[in-house]
Short mmCIF file of C-alpha atoms in Angstrom, two decimals:
data_model
loop_
_atom_site.label_atom_id
_atom_site.label_comp_id
_atom_site.label_asym_id
_atom_site.label_seq_id
_atom_site.Cartn_x
_atom_site.Cartn_y
_atom_site.Cartn_z
CA MET A 1 -26.42 17.81 -3.68
CA SER A 2 -28.61 14.70 -3.55
CA HIS A 3 -28.05 14.25 -7.29
CA ASN A 4 -24.26 14.20 -6.81
CA LYS A 5 -24.55 11.65 -4.00
CA ALA A 6 -26.54 9.31 -6.25
CA ASP A 7 -23.94 9.66 -9.01
CA THR A 8 -21.01 8.88 -6.72
CA LYS A 9 -22.84 5.84 -5.31
CA LYS A 10 -23.37 4.49 -8.84
CA GLY A 11 -19.72 5.10 -9.73
CA LYS A 12 -18.50 3.46 -6.55
CA ARG A 13 -20.72 0.42 -7.00
CA LYS A 14 -19.40 -0.06 -10.53
CA ALA A 15 -15.72 0.23 -9.56
CA THR A 16 -15.64 -1.56 -6.19
CA THR A 17 -14.14 -4.84 -7.44
CA GLU A 18 -11.54 -3.05 -9.57
CA ASP A 19 -10.68 -0.65 -6.73
CA SER A 20 -10.28 -3.43 -4.17
CA ARG A 21 -8.06 -5.38 -6.57
CA VAL A 22 -5.82 -2.35 -7.11
CA GLY A 23 -5.83 -1.60 -3.38
CA ILE A 24 -4.72 -5.14 -2.55
CA GLN A 25 -1.91 -4.94 -5.13
CA GLU A 26 -0.75 -1.61 -3.69
CA ALA A 27 -0.84 -2.99 -0.14
CA ASN A 28 1.24 -6.00 -1.19
CA LEU A 29 3.75 -3.75 -2.96
CA ILE A 30 4.05 -1.41 0.04
CA SER A 31 4.47 -4.27 2.53
CA ARG A 32 7.11 -5.86 0.30
CA PHE A 33 8.95 -2.53 0.04
CA ASN A 34 8.76 -2.04 3.82
CA ALA A 35 10.13 -5.55 4.39
CA MET A 36 13.06 -4.89 2.04
CA PHE A 37 13.74 -1.54 3.68
CA LYS A 38 13.75 -3.08 7.17
CA PHE A 39 16.01 -5.89 5.95
CA CYS A 40 18.53 -3.43 4.44
CA TYR A 41 18.35 -1.23 7.54
CA TYR A 42 18.97 -4.26 9.76
CA ILE A 43 22.08 -5.21 7.73
CA LYS A 44 23.40 -1.63 7.86
CA ALA A 45 22.87 -1.48 11.62
CA ASN A 46 24.72 -4.78 12.06
CA GLU A 47 27.61 -3.52 9.93
CA LEU A 48 27.86 -0.35 12.02
CA LEU A 49 27.78 -2.38 15.24
CA MET A 50 30.47 -4.74 13.95
CA ALA A 51 32.66 -1.85 12.80
CA GLY A 52 32.16 -0.01 16.10
#
């Protein structure tokens, strides 16, 4: 068990910068997608209100 912990720590330390970079890219992509979705939803809601 202790051996596995040491291995994971080494792996994590090696990949932290790469992981954070990927994580930031994913977060940006998700926030951009959410913004687009909200924008489209807002337009649809306005259209429905206008039609109603």
